[in-house]
PDB file of C-alpha atoms in Angstrom:
ATOM      1  CA  UNK H 289     -38.597 -35.715  14.172  1.00 49.00           C
ATOM      2  CA  UNK H 290     -35.958 -38.030  15.862  1.00 51.00           C
ATOM      3  CA  UNK H 291     -34.095 -36.870  18.824  1.00 54.00           C
ATOM      4  CA  UNK H 292     -31.216 -39.586  18.461  1.00 56.00           C
ATOM      5  CA  UNK H 293     -27.877 -37.593  19.125  1.00 61.00           C
ATOM      6  CA  UNK H 294     -25.794 -39.217  16.211  1.00 80.00           C
ATOM      7  CA  UNK H 295     -28.407 -37.007  13.628  1.00 89.00           C
ATOM      8  CA  UNK H 296     -27.089 -33.913  12.180  1.00 93.00           C
ATOM      9  CA  UNK H 297     -28.831 -30.766  13.761  1.00 95.00           C
ATOM     10  CA  UNK H 298     -26.398 -28.291  12.677  1.00 97.00           C
ATOM     11  CA  UNK H 299     -23.715 -27.489   9.806  1.00 97.00           C
ATOM     12  CA  UNK H 300     -20.783 -25.043  10.622  1.00 98.00           C
ATOM     13  CA  UNK H 301     -19.361 -24.452   7.313  1.00 98.00           C
ATOM     14  CA  UNK H 302     -16.050 -22.944   7.177  1.00 98.00           C
ATOM     15  CA  UNK H 303     -15.284 -21.214   3.908  1.00 97.00           C
ATOM     16  CA  UNK H 304     -11.598 -20.176   3.188  1.00 97.00           C
ATOM     17  CA  UNK H 305     -11.131 -19.576  -0.218  1.00 94.00           C
ATOM     18  CA  UNK H 306     -12.956 -17.722  -2.978  1.00 92.00           C
ATOM     19  CA  UNK H 307     -12.878 -19.684  -6.183  1.00 93.00           C
ATOM     20  CA  UNK H 308     -16.628 -19.765  -7.356  1.00 91.00           C
ATOM     21  CA  UNK H 309     -16.175 -24.232  -6.915  1.00 90.00           C
ATOM     22  CA  UNK H 310     -15.354 -23.332  -3.598  1.00 94.00           C
ATOM     23  CA  UNK H 311     -17.907 -20.753  -2.922  1.00 96.00           C
ATOM     24  CA  UNK H 312     -20.220 -22.693  -4.421  1.00 95.00           C
ATOM     25  CA  UNK H 313     -19.592 -25.866  -3.071  1.00 95.00           C
ATOM     26  CA  UNK H 314     -20.181 -24.189   0.967  1.00 97.00           C
ATOM     27  CA  UNK H 315     -23.239 -22.436  -0.188  1.00 97.00           C
ATOM     28  CA  UNK H 316     -25.005 -25.538  -1.566  1.00 96.00           C
ATOM     29  CA  UNK H 317     -24.030 -27.647   1.435  1.00 97.00           C
ATOM     30  CA  UNK H 318     -25.400 -24.591   3.704  1.00 97.00           C
ATOM     31  CA  UNK H 319     -28.412 -24.626   1.588  1.00 96.00           C
ATOM     32  CA  UNK H 320     -28.843 -28.428   1.358  1.00 96.00           C
ATOM     33  CA  UNK H 321     -28.971 -28.661   5.376  1.00 96.00           C
ATOM     34  CA  UNK H 322     -31.817 -25.872   5.654  1.00 97.00           C
ATOM     35  CA  UNK H 323     -33.342 -27.730   3.186  1.00 96.00           C
ATOM     36  CA  UNK H 324     -33.550 -30.734   5.082  1.00 94.00           C
ATOM     37  CA  UNK H 325     -34.258 -29.065   8.095  1.00 95.00           C
ATOM     38  CA  UNK H 326     -30.792 -29.150   9.425  1.00 96.00           C
ATOM     39  CA  UNK H 327     -29.236 -25.919  10.923  1.00 97.00           C
ATOM     40  CA  UNK H 328     -26.274 -24.094   9.125  1.00 98.00           C
ATOM     41  CA  UNK H 329     -24.194 -21.403   9.452  1.00 98.00           C
ATOM     42  CA  UNK H 330     -20.990 -20.031   7.014  1.00 98.00           C
ATOM     43  CA  UNK H 331     -17.879 -18.370   8.320  1.00 98.00           C
ATOM     44  CA  UNK H 332     -15.474 -16.442   6.104  1.00 97.00           C
ATOM     45  CA  UNK H 333     -12.083 -16.265   6.585  1.00 97.00           C
ATOM     46  CA  UNK H 334      -9.290 -14.923   4.765  1.00 96.00           C
ATOM     47  CA  UNK H 335      -9.791 -15.458   1.101  1.00 96.00           C
ATOM     48  CA  UNK H 336     -13.297 -16.879   1.866  1.00 96.00           C
ATOM     49  CA  UNK H 337     -13.982 -13.121   2.626  1.00 96.00           C
ATOM     50  CA  UNK H 338     -14.683 -12.078  -0.843  1.00 95.00           C
ATOM     51  CA  UNK H 339     -17.727 -13.956  -0.807  1.00 95.00           C
ATOM     52  CA  UNK H 340     -19.556 -11.745   1.023  1.00 96.00           C
ATOM     53  CA  UNK H 341     -16.894  -8.594   0.075  1.00 95.00           C
ATOM     54  CA  UNK H 342     -19.602  -6.458  -1.511  1.00 93.00           C
ATOM     55  CA  UNK H 343     -17.002  -5.458  -3.864  1.00 93.00           C
ATOM     56  CA  UNK H 344     -15.578  -8.617  -5.116  1.00 92.00           C
ATOM     57  CA  UNK H 345     -18.767 -11.151  -5.132  1.00 91.00           C
ATOM     58  CA  UNK H 346     -19.523 -10.489  -8.159  1.00 89.00           C
ATOM     59  CA  UNK H 347     -16.602 -11.149  -9.772  1.00 89.00           C
ATOM     60  CA  UNK H 348     -15.274 -13.859  -8.488  1.00 90.00           C
ATOM     61  CA  UNK H 349     -13.466 -16.540 -10.744  1.00 88.00           C
ATOM     62  CA  UNK H 350     -13.072 -20.627 -11.478  1.00 87.00           C
ATOM     63  CA  UNK H 351      -9.545 -21.354 -11.090  1.00 84.00           C
ATOM     64  CA  UNK H 352      -7.743 -22.642 -14.176  1.00 81.00           C
ATOM     65  CA  UNK H 353      -4.050 -23.133 -12.293  1.00 79.00           C
ATOM     66  CA  UNK H 354      -3.649 -25.932  -9.874  1.00 78.00           C
ATOM     67  CA  UNK H 355      -7.078 -27.535 -10.298  1.00 78.00           C
ATOM     68  CA  UNK H 356      -6.322 -30.639 -12.078  1.00 77.00           C
ATOM     69  CA  UNK H 357     -10.166 -31.557 -12.750  1.00 77.00           C
ATOM     70  CA  UNK H 358     -10.208 -28.490 -15.544  1.00 76.00           C
ATOM     71  CA  UNK H 359      -8.639 -30.207 -17.731  1.00 76.00           C
ATOM     72  CA  UNK H 360      -5.917 -27.349 -18.576  1.00 75.00           C
ATOM     73  CA  UNK H 361      -2.358 -27.403 -18.700  1.00 76.00           C
ATOM     74  CA  UNK H 362      -1.189 -25.163 -15.522  1.00 75.00           C
ATOM     75  CA  UNK H 363       1.170 -23.180 -18.170  1.00 74.00           C
ATOM     76  CA  UNK H 364      -2.106 -22.462 -20.382  1.00 77.00           C
ATOM     77  CA  UNK H 365      -4.434 -21.746 -17.492  1.00 78.00           C
ATOM     78  CA  UNK H 366      -2.191 -19.509 -16.604  1.00 79.00           C
ATOM     79  CA  UNK H 367      -2.563 -17.110 -19.676  1.00 81.00           C
ATOM     80  CA  UNK H 368      -4.416 -13.982 -19.686  1.00 80.00           C
ATOM     81  CA  UNK H 369      -8.139 -14.440 -20.426  1.00 82.00           C
ATOM     82  CA  UNK H 370      -7.917 -17.941 -19.485  1.00 82.00           C
ATOM     83  CA  UNK H 371      -9.880 -17.971 -15.584  1.00 83.00           C
ATOM     84  CA  UNK H 372     -12.255 -15.408 -17.657  1.00 85.00           C
ATOM     85  CA  UNK H 373     -13.011 -17.751 -19.954  1.00 85.00           C
ATOM     86  CA  UNK H 374     -13.448 -20.873 -17.861  1.00 85.00           C
ATOM     87  CA  UNK H 375     -15.503 -18.474 -15.459  1.00 86.00           C
ATOM     88  CA  UNK H 376     -18.157 -17.628 -18.124  1.00 87.00           C
ATOM     89  CA  UNK H 377     -18.525 -21.193 -19.538  1.00 85.00           C
ATOM     90  CA  UNK H 378     -19.130 -22.668 -15.733  1.00 83.00           C
ATOM     91  CA  UNK H 379     -21.509 -19.451 -15.260  1.00 84.00           C
ATOM     92  CA  UNK H 380     -24.056 -20.376 -18.452  1.00 87.00           C
ATOM     93  CA  UNK H 381     -23.493 -24.275 -17.311  1.00 85.00           C
ATOM     94  CA  UNK H 382     -24.718 -23.051 -14.009  1.00 83.00           C
ATOM     95  CA  UNK H 383     -27.817 -21.049 -15.161  1.00 83.00           C
ATOM     96  CA  UNK H 384     -28.749 -23.807 -17.037  1.00 83.00           C
ATOM     97  CA  UNK H 385     -29.063 -25.859 -14.065  1.00 82.00           C
ATOM     98  CA  UNK H 386     -30.965 -23.091 -12.048  1.00 82.00           C
ATOM     99  CA  UNK H 387     -27.818 -22.346 -10.158  1.00 88.00           C
ATOM    100  CA  UNK H 388     -28.110 -18.765  -8.644  1.00 91.00           C
ATOM    101  CA  UNK H 389     -25.178 -16.249  -8.816  1.00 92.00           C
ATOM    102  CA  UNK H 390     -23.450 -15.083  -5.939  1.00 94.00           C
ATOM    103  CA  UNK H 391     -25.455 -12.262  -4.870  1.00 95.00           C
ATOM    104  CA  UNK H 392     -28.782 -13.884  -5.408  1.00 95.00           C
ATOM    105  CA  UNK H 393     -27.461 -17.333  -3.559  1.00 96.00           C
ATOM    106  CA  UNK H 394     -26.537 -15.199  -0.639  1.00 97.00           C
ATOM    107  CA  UNK H 395     -29.914 -13.451  -0.489  1.00 97.00           C
ATOM    108  CA  UNK H 396     -31.570 -16.830  -0.348  1.00 97.00           C
ATOM    109  CA  UNK H 397     -28.908 -17.917   2.290  1.00 97.00           C
ATOM    110  CA  UNK H 398     -29.714 -15.270   4.507  1.00 97.00           C
ATOM    111  CA  UNK H 399     -33.868 -15.658   3.982  1.00 97.00           C
ATOM    112  CA  UNK H 400     -33.579 -19.400   4.561  1.00 97.00           C
ATOM    113  CA  UNK H 401     -32.270 -18.641   8.016  1.00 97.00           C
ATOM    114  CA  UNK H 402     -28.317 -19.684   7.196  1.00 98.00           C
ATOM    115  CA  UNK H 403     -26.351 -17.360   9.573  1.00 98.00           C
ATOM    116  CA  UNK H 404     -23.522 -15.671   7.861  1.00 98.00           C
ATOM    117  CA  UNK H 405     -20.486 -14.578  10.245  1.00 98.00           C
ATOM    118  CA  UNK H 406     -17.428 -12.563   9.084  1.00 97.00           C
ATOM    119  CA  UNK H 407     -14.016 -13.554  10.365  1.00 97.00           C
ATOM    120  CA  UNK H 408     -12.554 -10.704  12.752  1.00 96.00           C
ATOM    121  CA  UNK H 409      -8.738 -11.673  11.891  1.00 96.00           C
ATOM    122  CA  UNK H 410      -9.200 -11.879   8.888  1.00 96.00           C
ATOM    123  CA  UNK H 411     -10.859  -8.412   8.224  1.00 96.00           C
ATOM    124  CA  UNK H 412      -8.529  -6.857  10.430  1.00 96.00           C
ATOM    125  CA  UNK H 413      -5.830  -8.107   7.787  1.00 95.00           C
ATOM    126  CA  UNK H 414      -7.786  -7.212   5.336  1.00 95.00           C
ATOM    127  CA  UNK H 415      -8.756  -3.732   6.296  1.00 95.00           C
ATOM    128  CA  UNK H 416     -12.071  -4.214   5.954  1.00 95.00           C
ATOM    129  CA  UNK H 417     -15.304  -2.974   7.574  1.00 94.00           C
ATOM    130  CA  UNK H 418     -18.956  -4.707   8.175  1.00 94.00           C
ATOM    131  CA  UNK H 419     -19.929  -2.027   5.714  1.00 95.00           C
ATOM    132  CA  UNK H 420     -17.647  -3.578   3.089  1.00 96.00           C
ATOM    133  CA  UNK H 421     -19.728  -6.607   3.820  1.00 96.00           C
ATOM    134  CA  UNK H 422     -22.916  -8.144   2.288  1.00 96.00           C
ATOM    135  CA  UNK H 423     -25.526  -6.235   3.970  1.00 96.00           C
ATOM    136  CA  UNK H 424     -27.327  -9.082   5.644  1.00 95.00           C
ATOM    137  CA  UNK H 425     -24.893 -10.909   7.528  1.00 96.00           C
ATOM    138  CA  UNK H 426     -25.375 -11.772  11.241  1.00 97.00           C
ATOM    139  CA  UNK H 427     -22.094 -10.018  12.411  1.00 96.00           C
ATOM    140  CA  UNK H 428     -18.263 -10.418  12.935  1.00 97.00           C
ATOM    141  CA  UNK H 429     -16.910 -13.318  15.047  1.00 97.00           C
ATOM    142  CA  UNK H 430     -13.245 -14.501  16.243  1.00 96.00           C
ATOM    143  CA  UNK H 431     -12.868 -18.323  16.095  1.00 95.00           C
ATOM    144  CA  UNK H 432     -13.730 -18.816  19.349  1.00 96.00           C
ATOM    145  CA  UNK H 433     -17.290 -16.791  19.201  1.00 96.00           C
ATOM    146  CA  UNK H 434     -17.670 -19.350  15.628  1.00 97.00           C
ATOM    147  CA  UNK H 435     -16.857 -22.602  17.844  1.00 96.00           C
ATOM    148  CA  UNK H 436     -18.958 -21.433  20.674  1.00 96.00           C
ATOM    149  CA  UNK H 437     -22.110 -21.064  17.825  1.00 96.00           C
ATOM    150  CA  UNK H 438     -21.545 -25.312  17.766  1.00 94.00           C
ATOM    151  CA  UNK H 439     -22.704 -26.221  20.940  1.00 91.00           C
ATOM    152  CA  UNK H 440     -24.950 -28.767  21.915  1.00 89.00           C
ATOM    153  CA  UNK H 441     -25.787 -32.511  20.172  1.00 91.00           C
ATOM    154  CA  UNK H 442     -25.331 -33.077  16.370  1.00 93.00           C
ATOM    155  CA  UNK H 443     -23.373 -30.016  15.474  1.00 95.00           C
ATOM    156  CA  UNK H 444     -20.888 -30.653  12.851  1.00 96.00           C
ATOM    157  CA  UNK H 445     -18.131 -28.403  10.951  1.00 96.00           C
ATOM    158  CA  UNK H 446     -16.915 -28.534   7.608  1.00 96.00           C
ATOM    159  CA  UNK H 447     -13.688 -26.462   6.305  1.00 97.00           C
ATOM    160  CA  UNK H 448     -14.230 -25.601   2.536  1.00 95.00           C
TER     161      UNK H 448
ATOM    162  CA  UNK Q 255     -45.775 -49.921   0.525  1.00 88.00           C
ATOM    163  CA  UNK Q 256     -49.699 -49.261   1.728  1.00 88.00           C
ATOM    164  CA  UNK Q 257     -50.489 -47.099   4.678  1.00 88.00           C
ATOM    165  CA  UNK Q 258     -53.806 -46.098   5.890  1.00 88.00           C
ATOM    166  CA  UNK Q 259     -54.229 -42.359   5.789  1.00 87.00           C
ATOM    167  CA  UNK Q 260     -57.220 -40.695   7.177  1.00 84.00           C
ATOM    168  CA  UNK Q 261     -59.458 -43.631   6.630  1.00 84.00           C
ATOM    169  CA  UNK Q 262     -57.779 -44.215   2.616  1.00 86.00           C
ATOM    170  CA  UNK Q 263     -55.522 -46.843   1.665  1.00 90.00           C
ATOM    171  CA  UNK Q 264     -52.484 -45.154  -0.151  1.00 92.00           C
ATOM    172  CA  UNK Q 265     -49.481 -46.033  -2.028  1.00 92.00           C
ATOM    173  CA  UNK Q 266     -46.255 -44.864  -0.234  1.00 93.00           C
ATOM    174  CA  UNK Q 267     -42.598 -44.972  -0.662  1.00 94.00           C
ATOM    175  CA  UNK Q 268     -40.202 -45.607   2.652  1.00 93.00           C
ATOM    176  CA  UNK Q 269     -40.204 -41.518   3.180  1.00 92.00           C
ATOM    177  CA  UNK Q 270     -43.910 -41.592   3.814  1.00 92.00           C
ATOM    178  CA  UNK Q 271     -44.567 -40.052   0.190  1.00 95.00           C
ATOM    179  CA  UNK Q 272     -47.282 -40.773  -1.704  1.00 95.00           C
ATOM    180  CA  UNK Q 273     -46.517 -42.576  -5.306  1.00 95.00           C
ATOM    181  CA  UNK Q 274     -49.932 -41.865  -6.717  1.00 94.00           C
ATOM    182  CA  UNK Q 275     -50.779 -38.819  -7.009  1.00 94.00           C
ATOM    183  CA  UNK Q 276     -54.358 -39.583  -8.192  1.00 94.00           C
ATOM    184  CA  UNK Q 277     -54.808 -41.139  -4.729  1.00 94.00           C
ATOM    185  CA  UNK Q 278     -54.307 -37.530  -2.713  1.00 95.00           C
ATOM    186  CA  UNK Q 279     -57.376 -35.352  -1.183  1.00 94.00           C
ATOM    187  CA  UNK Q 280     -57.716 -32.952   1.220  1.00 95.00           C
ATOM    188  CA  UNK Q 281     -58.326 -35.220   4.163  1.00 94.00           C
ATOM    189  CA  UNK Q 282     -54.835 -36.831   3.459  1.00 95.00           C
ATOM    190  CA  UNK Q 283     -52.909 -33.326   3.184  1.00 96.00           C
ATOM    191  CA  UNK Q 284     -54.273 -32.494   6.526  1.00 96.00           C
ATOM    192  CA  UNK Q 285     -53.336 -35.818   8.066  1.00 95.00           C
ATOM    193  CA  UNK Q 286     -49.690 -35.955   6.911  1.00 96.00           C
ATOM    194  CA  UNK Q 287     -49.559 -32.093   7.830  1.00 97.00           C
ATOM    195  CA  UNK Q 288     -50.786 -33.067  11.713  1.00 96.00           C
ATOM    196  CA  UNK Q 289     -47.523 -36.206  11.448  1.00 94.00           C
ATOM    197  CA  UNK Q 290     -45.308 -32.737  10.631  1.00 95.00           C
ATOM    198  CA  UNK Q 291     -46.729 -30.849  13.092  1.00 95.00           C
ATOM    199  CA  UNK Q 292     -48.314 -28.624  10.636  1.00 97.00           C
ATOM    200  CA  UNK Q 293     -52.003 -26.651  11.209  1.00 96.00           C
ATOM    201  CA  UNK Q 294     -52.408 -25.850   7.598  1.00 97.00           C
ATOM    202  CA  UNK Q 295     -54.082 -22.615   7.037  1.00 97.00           C
ATOM    203  CA  UNK Q 296     -54.860 -20.565   3.685  1.00 97.00           C
ATOM    204  CA  UNK Q 297     -51.454 -19.866   2.848  1.00 97.00           C
ATOM    205  CA  UNK Q 298     -49.957 -23.293   2.981  1.00 98.00           C
ATOM    206  CA  UNK Q 299     -52.782 -24.268   0.677  1.00 98.00           C
ATOM    207  CA  UNK Q 300     -51.967 -21.655  -1.731  1.00 97.00           C
ATOM    208  CA  UNK Q 301     -48.308 -23.193  -1.621  1.00 98.00           C
ATOM    209  CA  UNK Q 302     -49.570 -26.391  -1.780  1.00 97.00           C
ATOM    210  CA  UNK Q 303     -51.356 -25.907  -5.183  1.00 97.00           C
ATOM    211  CA  UNK Q 304     -48.782 -23.786  -6.531  1.00 97.00           C
ATOM    212  CA  UNK Q 305     -46.484 -27.160  -5.980  1.00 97.00           C
ATOM    213  CA  UNK Q 306     -49.225 -28.960  -7.446  1.00 97.00           C
ATOM    214  CA  UNK Q 307     -49.761 -26.935 -10.209  1.00 97.00           C
ATOM    215  CA  UNK Q 308     -45.825 -27.097 -10.949  1.00 96.00           C
ATOM    216  CA  UNK Q 309     -46.113 -30.581 -10.449  1.00 95.00           C
ATOM    217  CA  UNK Q 310     -48.585 -31.096 -13.487  1.00 95.00           C
ATOM    218  CA  UNK Q 311     -46.846 -29.479 -15.403  1.00 95.00           C
ATOM    219  CA  UNK Q 312     -43.846 -31.172 -14.530  1.00 93.00           C
ATOM    220  CA  UNK Q 313     -41.416 -28.526 -13.651  1.00 91.00           C
ATOM    221  CA  UNK Q 314     -39.181 -29.968 -10.819  1.00 90.00           C
ATOM    222  CA  UNK Q 315     -39.169 -27.281  -7.676  1.00 93.00           C
ATOM    223  CA  UNK Q 316     -35.994 -25.711  -6.172  1.00 92.00           C
ATOM    224  CA  UNK Q 317     -35.753 -22.957  -3.453  1.00 94.00           C
ATOM    225  CA  UNK Q 318     -35.310 -20.705  -6.315  1.00 93.00           C
ATOM    226  CA  UNK Q 319     -38.321 -21.230  -8.293  1.00 94.00           C
ATOM    227  CA  UNK Q 320     -39.962 -20.514  -4.771  1.00 95.00           C
ATOM    228  CA  UNK Q 321     -38.341 -17.411  -4.996  1.00 94.00           C
ATOM    229  CA  UNK Q 322     -39.624 -16.379  -8.265  1.00 93.00           C
ATOM    230  CA  UNK Q 323     -42.750 -17.814  -7.938  1.00 94.00           C
ATOM    231  CA  UNK Q 324     -44.599 -14.835  -6.582  1.00 95.00           C
ATOM    232  CA  UNK Q 325     -46.385 -16.875  -4.403  1.00 96.00           C
ATOM    233  CA  UNK Q 326     -44.917 -17.249  -0.766  1.00 97.00           C
ATOM    234  CA  UNK Q 327     -40.918 -15.888  -0.197  1.00 96.00           C
ATOM    235  CA  UNK Q 328     -38.189 -17.841   1.420  1.00 97.00           C
ATOM    236  CA  UNK Q 329     -38.826 -16.754   5.024  1.00 97.00           C
ATOM    237  CA  UNK Q 330     -42.491 -17.084   4.979  1.00 97.00           C
ATOM    238  CA  UNK Q 331     -42.058 -20.232   3.164  1.00 98.00           C
ATOM    239  CA  UNK Q 332     -39.530 -21.650   5.828  1.00 97.00           C
ATOM    240  CA  UNK Q 333     -42.473 -20.109   8.313  1.00 97.00           C
ATOM    241  CA  UNK Q 334     -44.892 -22.180   7.390  1.00 97.00           C
ATOM    242  CA  UNK Q 335     -42.937 -25.273   6.650  1.00 97.00           C
ATOM    243  CA  UNK Q 336     -39.994 -24.929   9.098  1.00 95.00           C
ATOM    244  CA  UNK Q 337     -38.554 -28.272   8.740  1.00 92.00           C
ATOM    245  CA  UNK Q 338     -37.010 -28.850   5.316  1.00 94.00           C
ATOM    246  CA  UNK Q 339     -39.600 -26.773   3.854  1.00 96.00           C
ATOM    247  CA  UNK Q 340     -39.815 -27.931   0.062  1.00 96.00           C
ATOM    248  CA  UNK Q 341     -39.453 -31.676   1.417  1.00 96.00           C
ATOM    249  CA  UNK Q 342     -42.011 -31.167   3.918  1.00 97.00           C
ATOM    250  CA  UNK Q 343     -44.674 -29.163   1.607  1.00 97.00           C
ATOM    251  CA  UNK Q 344     -43.928 -32.058  -1.459  1.00 97.00           C
ATOM    252  CA  UNK Q 345     -45.436 -34.793   1.102  1.00 97.00           C
ATOM    253  CA  UNK Q 346     -48.335 -32.667   2.376  1.00 97.00           C
ATOM    254  CA  UNK Q 347     -49.212 -32.502  -1.567  1.00 97.00           C
ATOM    255  CA  UNK Q 348     -49.224 -35.735  -2.439  1.00 96.00           C
ATOM    256  CA  UNK Q 349     -46.046 -34.940  -5.281  1.00 96.00           C
ATOM    257  CA  UNK Q 350     -42.830 -36.805  -5.099  1.00 94.00           C
ATOM    258  CA  UNK Q 351     -39.617 -35.396  -3.064  1.00 93.00           C
ATOM    259  CA  UNK Q 352     -38.125 -32.948  -4.965  1.00 91.00           C
ATOM    260  CA  UNK Q 353     -34.500 -34.316  -6.379  1.00 86.00           C
ATOM    261  CA  UNK Q 354     -32.367 -30.428  -6.655  1.00 80.00           C
ATOM    262  CA  UNK Q 355     -29.981 -29.601  -4.652  1.00 77.00           C
ATOM    263  CA  UNK Q 356     -30.713 -26.264  -4.424  1.00 81.00           C
TER     264      UNK Q 356
END
C-alpha cells in the first residue's frame, strides 16, 4: 500500500438534497470509495436528511423541474404525475443495472463501514429525532463535529 | 506483461491482475494474497471459489451480488479482504478486476 500524502484516504460526503439522482450520486461515491479501500463518511443535512428519514426514504423522486438533463419542458415537468412517471422509469432502468433501492443501499453502505451522520441543526429544523432516522446511522453531529472526522492526511470533502 | 509468481511465469496487467485465468493455481493465489497482507483461510477460499464460479458463468460481480450470494455477507467480506474487497478478492482469484461501480 502506498503511503504518500497525496493518496485519497478518506472521502467525507455531504448530502444536502433528497432527489434520487443526488442521493444515488452520494451513495455511489461512498460505496465506490470503500470498494477501493478508501474510508467514507456521509453527512445528511437539510433535505438530504430525507434519504435517512424512515418515513421518506422509500418515496424519493427524481427532479423533473429545474433539471435540464431530463429534457422535459419546465412547465410539463410540473404537471401532476410527471415526477412519479420519471421516477418509476428511472427505477426500472436502475434495477436493470443491479442498482439497489435506497433502503438496501443504506444497508450495503452501513455493512461496508461507511459512517452515516445526521446533521444536528437540520434535524432540529425539521423536528426530527434520532428514532425517526434509519436504524444503523452512527449518530448526530454538528458540522464542526463532521469536520473533525476529516483530520489526518488524504481526507477530501464533497458537497452534493 | 510477464511476472514471476511463486516460481511460475504468468501474464499480468499493470495492476497485477492475471490476464490468463488458465495460468492461475493455488500457490499463485497464496502469493498474491501475501502481497496484499492476507493469510488465506477456509473462508477466503469459499469466497474465491464463488468468484471463480461466477467468472466462469460470465456473471459480472458487484457488491450487491456478494450480498445476495449466500456465501458471505458484506461485513465479513470486508473483514476477509479489508482493502477494497471485491478488487482484492478478484486479484487473488486470478480473474479480471470488476468493472461495476456498485
